[in-house]
Amino acid sequence: ILNEIERINHIVKELIEFAKPSAMHFQNRNINNIIMNLLNLFKYRIEHQGIEVEQDLPKTLPKIPVDTEKIKVCIINIIVNAVQAMPRSGILSISTGLYDPDNIFIRICDTGTGIEQSCIKNIFEPFFTAKKEGTGLGLALVKVIIDRHQGHIDVKSDKNGTCFTILLPLKHKDADMII
């Protein structure tokens, strides 16, 4: 019963955040440190499922303006989906870098089952899911958060896996608000 209550609580929180997004609190952060901390959270589950993690997180990547808690939600949602797509082993690949003079990229790829091509165009739509247990809010919320960061998200998928690429600006248009 407690697990079900926790699951419902999580769904309600996602619904509230999607319907009425909370204020953004931007701070200049090292995105690689955020990613490494999140990978540590998933370490047991990743190892338990026989998933190998490949990282390319350059130390020279500049800090960027992000709402740390909200960007964590994005990365967590994508990692959870990747891990779920590889129930009996696979490779989770995470890389970052400069995309162009104005943006960094975060690329999260898996060697899982892939997303049906007919579903790709809808995966960021609220309540769209191809999973039995899914709410259809995870990737919709990711899209909203990335948009609020003045970023962009793209997905490529085939039978060999899925790759999400997030672009985030080095400078935010509301730079005077950033701590």
Short mmCIF file of N, CA and C in Angstrom, two decimals, residues 4-163:
data_model
loop_
_atom_site.label_atom_id
_atom_site.label_comp_id
_atom_site.label_asym_id
_atom_site.label_seq_id
_atom_site.Cartn_x
_atom_site.Cartn_y
_atom_site.Cartn_z
N GLU A 4 2.17 2.11 -3.43
CA GLU A 4 1.13 2.66 -4.28
C GLU A 4 0.85 4.12 -3.90
N ILE A 5 0.83 4.42 -2.61
CA ILE A 5 0.63 5.80 -2.17
C ILE A 5 1.78 6.68 -2.66
N GLU A 6 2.99 6.16 -2.57
CA GLU A 6 4.16 6.90 -3.05
C GLU A 6 4.06 7.16 -4.56
N ARG A 7 3.61 6.15 -5.31
CA ARG A 7 3.45 6.29 -6.77
C ARG A 7 2.39 7.34 -7.09
N ILE A 8 1.27 7.32 -6.39
CA ILE A 8 0.20 8.29 -6.61
C ILE A 8 0.69 9.69 -6.25
N ASN A 9 1.41 9.81 -5.14
CA ASN A 9 1.96 11.10 -4.73
C ASN A 9 2.88 11.66 -5.82
N HIS A 10 3.71 10.80 -6.40
CA HIS A 10 4.62 11.21 -7.47
C HIS A 10 3.82 11.70 -8.68
N ILE A 11 2.78 10.99 -9.05
CA ILE A 11 1.94 11.38 -10.19
C ILE A 11 1.28 12.74 -9.93
N VAL A 12 0.77 12.93 -8.74
CA VAL A 12 0.12 14.20 -8.39
C VAL A 12 1.13 15.34 -8.47
N LYS A 13 2.34 15.14 -7.96
CA LYS A 13 3.37 16.17 -8.03
C LYS A 13 3.69 16.52 -9.48
N GLU A 14 3.81 15.50 -10.34
CA GLU A 14 4.08 15.75 -11.76
C GLU A 14 2.93 16.54 -12.40
N LEU A 15 1.70 16.16 -12.08
CA LEU A 15 0.53 16.86 -12.61
C LEU A 15 0.53 18.34 -12.21
N ILE A 16 0.80 18.60 -10.95
CA ILE A 16 0.81 19.97 -10.45
C ILE A 16 1.92 20.76 -11.13
N GLU A 17 3.10 20.19 -11.23
CA GLU A 17 4.22 20.89 -11.86
C GLU A 17 3.94 21.14 -13.33
N PHE A 18 3.27 20.20 -13.99
CA PHE A 18 2.96 20.38 -15.40
C PHE A 18 1.87 21.43 -15.58
N ALA A 19 0.83 21.37 -14.76
CA ALA A 19 -0.31 22.28 -14.90
C ALA A 19 0.02 23.70 -14.45
N LYS A 20 0.78 23.81 -13.37
CA LYS A 20 1.12 25.12 -12.82
C LYS A 20 2.59 25.11 -12.42
N PRO A 21 3.47 25.32 -13.40
CA PRO A 21 4.90 25.24 -13.11
C PRO A 21 5.32 26.23 -12.02
N SER A 22 6.18 25.75 -11.14
CA SER A 22 6.68 26.60 -10.06
C SER A 22 7.74 27.55 -10.61
N ALA A 23 8.08 28.55 -9.80
CA ALA A 23 9.07 29.56 -10.21
C ALA A 23 10.42 28.90 -10.48
N MET A 24 11.15 29.48 -11.40
CA MET A 24 12.49 28.99 -11.73
C MET A 24 13.50 29.72 -10.85
N HIS A 25 14.52 29.00 -10.40
CA HIS A 25 15.59 29.57 -9.58
C HIS A 25 16.92 29.21 -10.25
N PHE A 26 17.37 30.09 -11.12
CA PHE A 26 18.59 29.83 -11.89
C PHE A 26 19.84 30.14 -11.08
N GLN A 27 20.81 29.23 -11.21
CA GLN A 27 22.13 29.42 -10.64
C GLN A 27 23.14 28.85 -11.62
N ASN A 28 24.31 29.43 -11.69
CA ASN A 28 25.36 28.89 -12.56
C ASN A 28 25.90 27.62 -11.92
N ARG A 29 25.76 26.51 -12.63
CA ARG A 29 26.15 25.21 -12.11
C ARG A 29 26.95 24.41 -13.13
N ASN A 30 27.74 23.48 -12.62
CA ASN A 30 28.46 22.54 -13.45
C ASN A 30 27.52 21.36 -13.72
N ILE A 31 27.06 21.24 -14.94
CA ILE A 31 26.07 20.21 -15.29
C ILE A 31 26.67 18.81 -15.11
N ASN A 32 27.97 18.67 -15.30
CA ASN A 32 28.60 17.36 -15.13
C ASN A 32 28.52 16.88 -13.68
N ASN A 33 28.69 17.79 -12.72
CA ASN A 33 28.55 17.41 -11.31
C ASN A 33 27.14 16.93 -11.01
N ILE A 34 26.15 17.62 -11.58
CA ILE A 34 24.75 17.21 -11.39
C ILE A 34 24.54 15.81 -11.94
N ILE A 35 25.04 15.56 -13.14
CA ILE A 35 24.89 14.24 -13.78
C ILE A 35 25.58 13.16 -12.95
N MET A 36 26.80 13.42 -12.49
CA MET A 36 27.54 12.41 -11.71
C MET A 36 26.80 12.08 -10.42
N ASN A 37 26.25 13.08 -9.75
CA ASN A 37 25.49 12.83 -8.52
C ASN A 37 24.25 11.98 -8.81
N LEU A 38 23.58 12.25 -9.92
CA LEU A 38 22.39 11.46 -10.27
C LEU A 38 22.77 10.03 -10.63
N LEU A 39 23.87 9.84 -11.33
CA LEU A 39 24.31 8.48 -11.65
C LEU A 39 24.61 7.69 -10.38
N ASN A 40 25.14 8.36 -9.37
CA ASN A 40 25.39 7.69 -8.08
C ASN A 40 24.08 7.23 -7.45
N LEU A 41 23.01 8.02 -7.61
CA LEU A 41 21.70 7.62 -7.08
C LEU A 41 21.20 6.34 -7.74
N PHE A 42 21.50 6.16 -9.02
CA PHE A 42 21.01 5.02 -9.77
C PHE A 42 21.99 3.86 -9.81
N LYS A 43 23.12 4.02 -9.16
CA LYS A 43 24.21 3.05 -9.26
C LYS A 43 23.75 1.61 -8.99
N TYR A 44 23.04 1.39 -7.89
CA TYR A 44 22.62 0.03 -7.55
C TYR A 44 21.71 -0.56 -8.63
N ARG A 45 20.70 0.19 -9.02
CA ARG A 45 19.75 -0.31 -10.03
C ARG A 45 20.44 -0.58 -11.35
N ILE A 46 21.33 0.31 -11.76
CA ILE A 46 22.06 0.15 -13.02
C ILE A 46 22.92 -1.12 -12.97
N GLU A 47 23.66 -1.28 -11.89
CA GLU A 47 24.52 -2.47 -11.75
C GLU A 47 23.69 -3.74 -11.64
N HIS A 48 22.59 -3.68 -10.89
CA HIS A 48 21.71 -4.84 -10.70
C HIS A 48 21.15 -5.33 -12.03
N GLN A 49 20.91 -4.43 -12.96
CA GLN A 49 20.36 -4.82 -14.27
C GLN A 49 21.45 -5.12 -15.29
N GLY A 50 22.70 -5.09 -14.87
CA GLY A 50 23.79 -5.41 -15.78
C GLY A 50 24.03 -4.35 -16.84
N ILE A 51 23.71 -3.12 -16.50
CA ILE A 51 23.89 -2.01 -17.45
C ILE A 51 25.27 -1.41 -17.25
N GLU A 52 25.97 -1.24 -18.35
CA GLU A 52 27.28 -0.59 -18.34
C GLU A 52 27.06 0.90 -18.60
N VAL A 53 27.76 1.75 -17.87
CA VAL A 53 27.65 3.19 -18.05
C VAL A 53 28.93 3.71 -18.73
N GLU A 54 28.73 4.41 -19.84
CA GLU A 54 29.83 5.08 -20.53
C GLU A 54 29.63 6.58 -20.35
N GLN A 55 30.66 7.26 -19.88
CA GLN A 55 30.57 8.71 -19.63
C GLN A 55 31.64 9.45 -20.42
N ASP A 56 31.24 10.57 -20.97
CA ASP A 56 32.17 11.51 -21.58
C ASP A 56 31.75 12.89 -21.09
N LEU A 57 32.30 13.26 -19.93
CA LEU A 57 31.92 14.49 -19.24
C LEU A 57 33.17 15.36 -19.07
N PRO A 58 33.48 16.19 -20.07
CA PRO A 58 34.72 16.97 -20.01
C PRO A 58 34.79 17.93 -18.82
N LYS A 59 35.93 17.94 -18.17
CA LYS A 59 36.14 18.81 -17.00
C LYS A 59 36.13 20.29 -17.38
N THR A 60 36.37 20.59 -18.63
CA THR A 60 36.48 21.98 -19.08
C THR A 60 35.14 22.61 -19.44
N LEU A 61 34.06 21.86 -19.31
CA LEU A 61 32.74 22.40 -19.66
C LEU A 61 32.40 23.56 -18.73
N PRO A 62 32.01 24.71 -19.29
CA PRO A 62 31.69 25.86 -18.42
C PRO A 62 30.40 25.64 -17.64
N LYS A 63 30.28 26.37 -16.53
CA LYS A 63 29.03 26.36 -15.78
C LYS A 63 27.96 27.03 -16.62
N ILE A 64 26.73 26.58 -16.40
CA ILE A 64 25.60 27.15 -17.15
C ILE A 64 24.48 27.52 -16.17
N PRO A 65 23.61 28.46 -16.57
CA PRO A 65 22.50 28.83 -15.70
C PRO A 65 21.38 27.80 -15.77
N VAL A 66 21.13 27.12 -14.65
CA VAL A 66 20.06 26.12 -14.58
C VAL A 66 19.31 26.24 -13.26
N ASP A 67 18.08 25.77 -13.28
CA ASP A 67 17.36 25.52 -12.03
C ASP A 67 17.75 24.08 -11.69
N THR A 68 18.62 23.92 -10.71
CA THR A 68 19.22 22.62 -10.42
C THR A 68 18.17 21.53 -10.19
N GLU A 69 17.18 21.81 -9.37
CA GLU A 69 16.18 20.78 -9.06
C GLU A 69 15.37 20.40 -10.29
N LYS A 70 15.04 21.37 -11.11
CA LYS A 70 14.24 21.07 -12.30
C LYS A 70 15.06 20.34 -13.36
N ILE A 71 16.32 20.71 -13.51
CA ILE A 71 17.15 20.01 -14.50
C ILE A 71 17.40 18.57 -14.05
N LYS A 72 17.46 18.36 -12.73
CA LYS A 72 17.57 16.99 -12.20
C LYS A 72 16.35 16.16 -12.60
N VAL A 73 15.17 16.76 -12.53
CA VAL A 73 13.94 16.06 -12.92
C VAL A 73 14.06 15.58 -14.37
N CYS A 74 14.59 16.44 -15.24
CA CYS A 74 14.74 16.07 -16.65
C CYS A 74 15.68 14.88 -16.82
N ILE A 75 16.84 14.99 -16.22
CA ILE A 75 17.85 13.94 -16.38
C ILE A 75 17.37 12.64 -15.74
N ILE A 76 16.75 12.72 -14.58
CA ILE A 76 16.20 11.53 -13.92
C ILE A 76 15.17 10.84 -14.80
N ASN A 77 14.23 11.60 -15.36
CA ASN A 77 13.20 11.01 -16.22
C ASN A 77 13.81 10.27 -17.40
N ILE A 78 14.81 10.87 -18.02
CA ILE A 78 15.42 10.23 -19.19
C ILE A 78 16.22 9.00 -18.77
N ILE A 79 16.96 9.07 -17.67
CA ILE A 79 17.71 7.90 -17.20
C ILE A 79 16.76 6.77 -16.81
N VAL A 80 15.68 7.09 -16.09
CA VAL A 80 14.71 6.05 -15.69
C VAL A 80 14.15 5.36 -16.94
N ASN A 81 13.79 6.14 -17.95
CA ASN A 81 13.27 5.55 -19.19
C ASN A 81 14.31 4.65 -19.85
N ALA A 82 15.56 5.11 -19.85
CA ALA A 82 16.63 4.32 -20.46
C ALA A 82 16.83 3.00 -19.72
N VAL A 83 16.86 3.06 -18.40
CA VAL A 83 17.05 1.86 -17.58
C VAL A 83 15.88 0.90 -17.79
N GLN A 84 14.66 1.43 -17.86
CA GLN A 84 13.49 0.58 -18.09
C GLN A 84 13.53 -0.08 -19.47
N ALA A 85 14.17 0.57 -20.43
CA ALA A 85 14.27 0.01 -21.79
C ALA A 85 15.33 -1.08 -21.89
N MET A 86 16.13 -1.24 -20.83
CA MET A 86 17.20 -2.24 -20.83
C MET A 86 17.08 -3.14 -19.60
N PRO A 87 16.02 -3.94 -19.50
CA PRO A 87 15.79 -4.72 -18.28
C PRO A 87 16.84 -5.79 -18.00
N ARG A 88 17.55 -6.25 -19.01
CA ARG A 88 18.51 -7.34 -18.81
C ARG A 88 19.89 -7.01 -19.35
N SER A 89 20.35 -5.82 -19.19
CA SER A 89 21.68 -5.37 -19.60
C SER A 89 21.59 -4.40 -20.78
N GLY A 90 22.70 -3.76 -21.00
CA GLY A 90 22.79 -2.78 -22.08
C GLY A 90 23.84 -1.74 -21.73
N ILE A 91 23.86 -0.69 -22.53
CA ILE A 91 24.82 0.39 -22.31
C ILE A 91 24.05 1.70 -22.20
N LEU A 92 24.32 2.42 -21.13
CA LEU A 92 23.81 3.77 -20.91
C LEU A 92 24.98 4.70 -21.15
N SER A 93 24.84 5.56 -22.14
CA SER A 93 25.92 6.47 -22.52
C SER A 93 25.48 7.91 -22.23
N ILE A 94 26.31 8.63 -21.48
CA ILE A 94 26.00 10.01 -21.15
C ILE A 94 27.20 10.87 -21.50
N SER A 95 26.95 11.89 -22.31
CA SER A 95 28.04 12.79 -22.69
C SER A 95 27.55 14.23 -22.67
N THR A 96 28.49 15.13 -22.47
CA THR A 96 28.22 16.56 -22.50
C THR A 96 29.33 17.23 -23.29
N GLY A 97 29.08 18.46 -23.69
CA GLY A 97 30.12 19.21 -24.39
C GLY A 97 29.55 20.51 -24.92
N LEU A 98 30.41 21.26 -25.58
CA LEU A 98 29.96 22.48 -26.24
C LEU A 98 29.33 22.08 -27.57
N TYR A 99 28.11 22.49 -27.79
CA TYR A 99 27.42 22.20 -29.04
C TYR A 99 27.80 23.23 -30.10
N ASP A 100 27.81 24.49 -29.68
CA ASP A 100 28.19 25.62 -30.51
C ASP A 100 28.63 26.72 -29.55
N PRO A 101 29.00 27.90 -30.04
CA PRO A 101 29.48 28.95 -29.12
C PRO A 101 28.47 29.40 -28.06
N ASP A 102 27.20 29.10 -28.26
CA ASP A 102 26.16 29.59 -27.34
C ASP A 102 25.49 28.51 -26.49
N ASN A 103 25.76 27.23 -26.76
CA ASN A 103 25.02 26.16 -26.10
C ASN A 103 25.93 24.99 -25.72
N ILE A 104 25.54 24.31 -24.64
CA ILE A 104 26.14 23.01 -24.32
C ILE A 104 25.11 21.94 -24.68
N PHE A 105 25.58 20.70 -24.79
CA PHE A 105 24.65 19.59 -25.02
C PHE A 105 24.80 18.58 -23.90
N ILE A 106 23.70 17.90 -23.64
CA ILE A 106 23.68 16.72 -22.78
C ILE A 106 23.07 15.63 -23.64
N ARG A 107 23.79 14.54 -23.84
CA ARG A 107 23.28 13.45 -24.67
C ARG A 107 23.20 12.20 -23.80
N ILE A 108 22.00 11.62 -23.73
CA ILE A 108 21.77 10.41 -22.95
C ILE A 108 21.23 9.35 -23.91
N CYS A 109 22.01 8.28 -24.09
CA CYS A 109 21.65 7.24 -25.04
C CYS A 109 21.59 5.88 -24.34
N ASP A 110 20.76 5.00 -24.88
CA ASP A 110 20.68 3.64 -24.36
C ASP A 110 20.65 2.65 -25.51
N THR A 111 20.94 1.40 -25.19
CA THR A 111 20.88 0.33 -26.19
C THR A 111 19.65 -0.54 -25.93
N GLY A 112 18.58 0.11 -25.51
CA GLY A 112 17.34 -0.59 -25.18
C GLY A 112 16.50 -0.89 -26.41
N THR A 113 15.23 -1.10 -26.15
CA THR A 113 14.30 -1.56 -27.18
C THR A 113 13.91 -0.50 -28.19
N GLY A 114 14.21 0.75 -27.91
CA GLY A 114 13.86 1.83 -28.83
C GLY A 114 12.41 2.24 -28.69
N ILE A 115 12.09 3.35 -29.31
CA ILE A 115 10.73 3.90 -29.31
C ILE A 115 10.18 3.73 -30.71
N GLU A 116 8.97 3.21 -30.81
CA GLU A 116 8.33 3.05 -32.12
C GLU A 116 8.33 4.39 -32.86
N GLN A 117 8.67 4.36 -34.14
CA GLN A 117 8.70 5.59 -34.93
C GLN A 117 7.35 6.31 -34.93
N SER A 118 6.27 5.54 -34.87
CA SER A 118 4.94 6.15 -34.86
C SER A 118 4.67 6.91 -33.56
N CYS A 119 5.45 6.62 -32.52
CA CYS A 119 5.27 7.28 -31.21
C CYS A 119 6.15 8.51 -31.04
N ILE A 120 7.25 8.58 -31.78
CA ILE A 120 8.24 9.64 -31.57
C ILE A 120 7.61 11.03 -31.56
N LYS A 121 6.73 11.30 -32.49
CA LYS A 121 6.18 12.66 -32.60
C LYS A 121 5.29 13.02 -31.41
N ASN A 122 4.86 12.03 -30.64
CA ASN A 122 3.95 12.28 -29.52
C ASN A 122 4.58 12.17 -28.14
N ILE A 123 5.84 11.77 -28.04
CA ILE A 123 6.38 11.44 -26.71
C ILE A 123 6.46 12.62 -25.74
N PHE A 124 6.45 13.84 -26.25
CA PHE A 124 6.49 15.00 -25.37
C PHE A 124 5.10 15.56 -25.09
N GLU A 125 4.06 14.89 -25.59
CA GLU A 125 2.68 15.32 -25.36
C GLU A 125 2.20 14.80 -24.00
N PRO A 126 1.49 15.64 -23.25
CA PRO A 126 0.97 15.19 -21.95
C PRO A 126 0.06 13.97 -22.09
N PHE A 127 0.25 13.03 -21.20
CA PHE A 127 -0.56 11.81 -21.07
C PHE A 127 -0.34 10.80 -22.18
N PHE A 128 0.62 11.04 -23.07
CA PHE A 128 0.96 10.04 -24.08
C PHE A 128 1.97 9.07 -23.47
N THR A 129 1.66 7.79 -23.52
CA THR A 129 2.60 6.78 -23.06
C THR A 129 2.42 5.50 -23.85
N ALA A 130 3.50 4.78 -24.02
CA ALA A 130 3.46 3.47 -24.65
C ALA A 130 3.72 2.38 -23.61
N LYS A 131 3.85 2.80 -22.33
CA LYS A 131 4.14 1.86 -21.24
C LYS A 131 2.86 1.49 -20.50
N LYS A 132 2.82 0.25 -20.01
CA LYS A 132 1.67 -0.19 -19.21
C LYS A 132 1.53 0.65 -17.94
N GLU A 133 2.66 0.93 -17.29
CA GLU A 133 2.65 1.61 -16.01
C GLU A 133 2.87 3.12 -16.12
N GLY A 134 3.03 3.64 -17.33
CA GLY A 134 3.37 5.05 -17.51
C GLY A 134 2.21 5.99 -17.31
N THR A 135 2.55 7.23 -16.92
CA THR A 135 1.51 8.27 -16.77
C THR A 135 1.46 9.18 -17.98
N GLY A 136 2.52 9.19 -18.79
CA GLY A 136 2.57 10.10 -19.92
C GLY A 136 2.92 11.52 -19.50
N LEU A 137 3.44 11.68 -18.29
CA LEU A 137 3.80 13.02 -17.82
C LEU A 137 5.31 13.26 -17.78
N GLY A 138 6.09 12.21 -17.68
CA GLY A 138 7.54 12.36 -17.52
C GLY A 138 8.19 13.18 -18.61
N LEU A 139 8.07 12.76 -19.86
CA LEU A 139 8.72 13.46 -20.96
C LEU A 139 8.02 14.78 -21.29
N ALA A 140 6.72 14.86 -21.02
CA ALA A 140 6.02 16.14 -21.20
C ALA A 140 6.59 17.17 -20.24
N LEU A 141 6.83 16.77 -19.01
CA LEU A 141 7.41 17.65 -18.01
C LEU A 141 8.85 18.02 -18.39
N VAL A 142 9.61 17.05 -18.89
CA VAL A 142 10.97 17.32 -19.36
C VAL A 142 10.95 18.43 -20.41
N LYS A 143 10.06 18.32 -21.38
CA LYS A 143 9.96 19.32 -22.46
C LYS A 143 9.64 20.70 -21.90
N VAL A 144 8.69 20.78 -20.98
CA VAL A 144 8.33 22.07 -20.37
C VAL A 144 9.54 22.68 -19.66
N ILE A 145 10.24 21.87 -18.90
CA ILE A 145 11.40 22.38 -18.14
C ILE A 145 12.51 22.84 -19.08
N ILE A 146 12.80 22.07 -20.11
CA ILE A 146 13.85 22.46 -21.06
C ILE A 146 13.44 23.74 -21.77
N ASP A 147 12.19 23.86 -22.17
CA ASP A 147 11.70 25.10 -22.79
C ASP A 147 11.88 26.29 -21.85
N ARG A 148 11.60 26.09 -20.58
CA ARG A 148 11.74 27.18 -19.60
C ARG A 148 13.20 27.55 -19.35
N HIS A 149 14.10 26.66 -19.70
CA HIS A 149 15.54 26.95 -19.64
C HIS A 149 16.01 27.60 -20.95
N GLN A 150 15.09 27.86 -21.87
CA GLN A 150 15.41 28.40 -23.20
C GLN A 150 16.28 27.42 -23.98
N GLY A 151 16.03 26.14 -23.75
CA GLY A 151 16.80 25.09 -24.40
C GLY A 151 15.97 24.36 -25.44
N HIS A 152 16.48 23.22 -25.86
CA HIS A 152 15.84 22.40 -26.89
C HIS A 152 16.12 20.93 -26.58
N ILE A 153 15.16 20.07 -26.87
CA ILE A 153 15.37 18.63 -26.70
C ILE A 153 14.97 17.91 -27.98
N ASP A 154 15.77 16.91 -28.32
CA ASP A 154 15.53 16.12 -29.53
C ASP A 154 15.72 14.65 -29.18
N VAL A 155 15.03 13.79 -29.91
CA VAL A 155 15.16 12.35 -29.69
C VAL A 155 15.32 11.63 -31.02
N LYS A 156 16.20 10.65 -31.01
CA LYS A 156 16.38 9.75 -32.15
C LYS A 156 16.27 8.33 -31.59
N SER A 157 15.57 7.47 -32.30
CA SER A 157 15.40 6.12 -31.79
C SER A 157 15.22 5.13 -32.93
N ASP A 158 15.71 3.92 -32.72
CA ASP A 158 15.48 2.81 -33.62
C ASP A 158 15.53 1.53 -32.78
N LYS A 159 15.53 0.39 -33.44
CA LYS A 159 15.49 -0.88 -32.71
C LYS A 159 16.75 -1.13 -31.87
N ASN A 160 17.80 -0.33 -32.09
CA ASN A 160 19.05 -0.49 -31.35
C ASN A 160 19.17 0.44 -30.15
N GLY A 161 18.14 1.26 -29.92
CA GLY A 161 18.19 2.14 -28.76
C GLY A 161 17.68 3.53 -29.05
N THR A 162 17.80 4.37 -28.03
CA THR A 162 17.26 5.72 -28.07
C THR A 162 18.32 6.70 -27.58
N CYS A 163 18.31 7.89 -28.17
CA CYS A 163 19.26 8.92 -27.79
C CYS A 163 18.53 10.26 -27.67
#
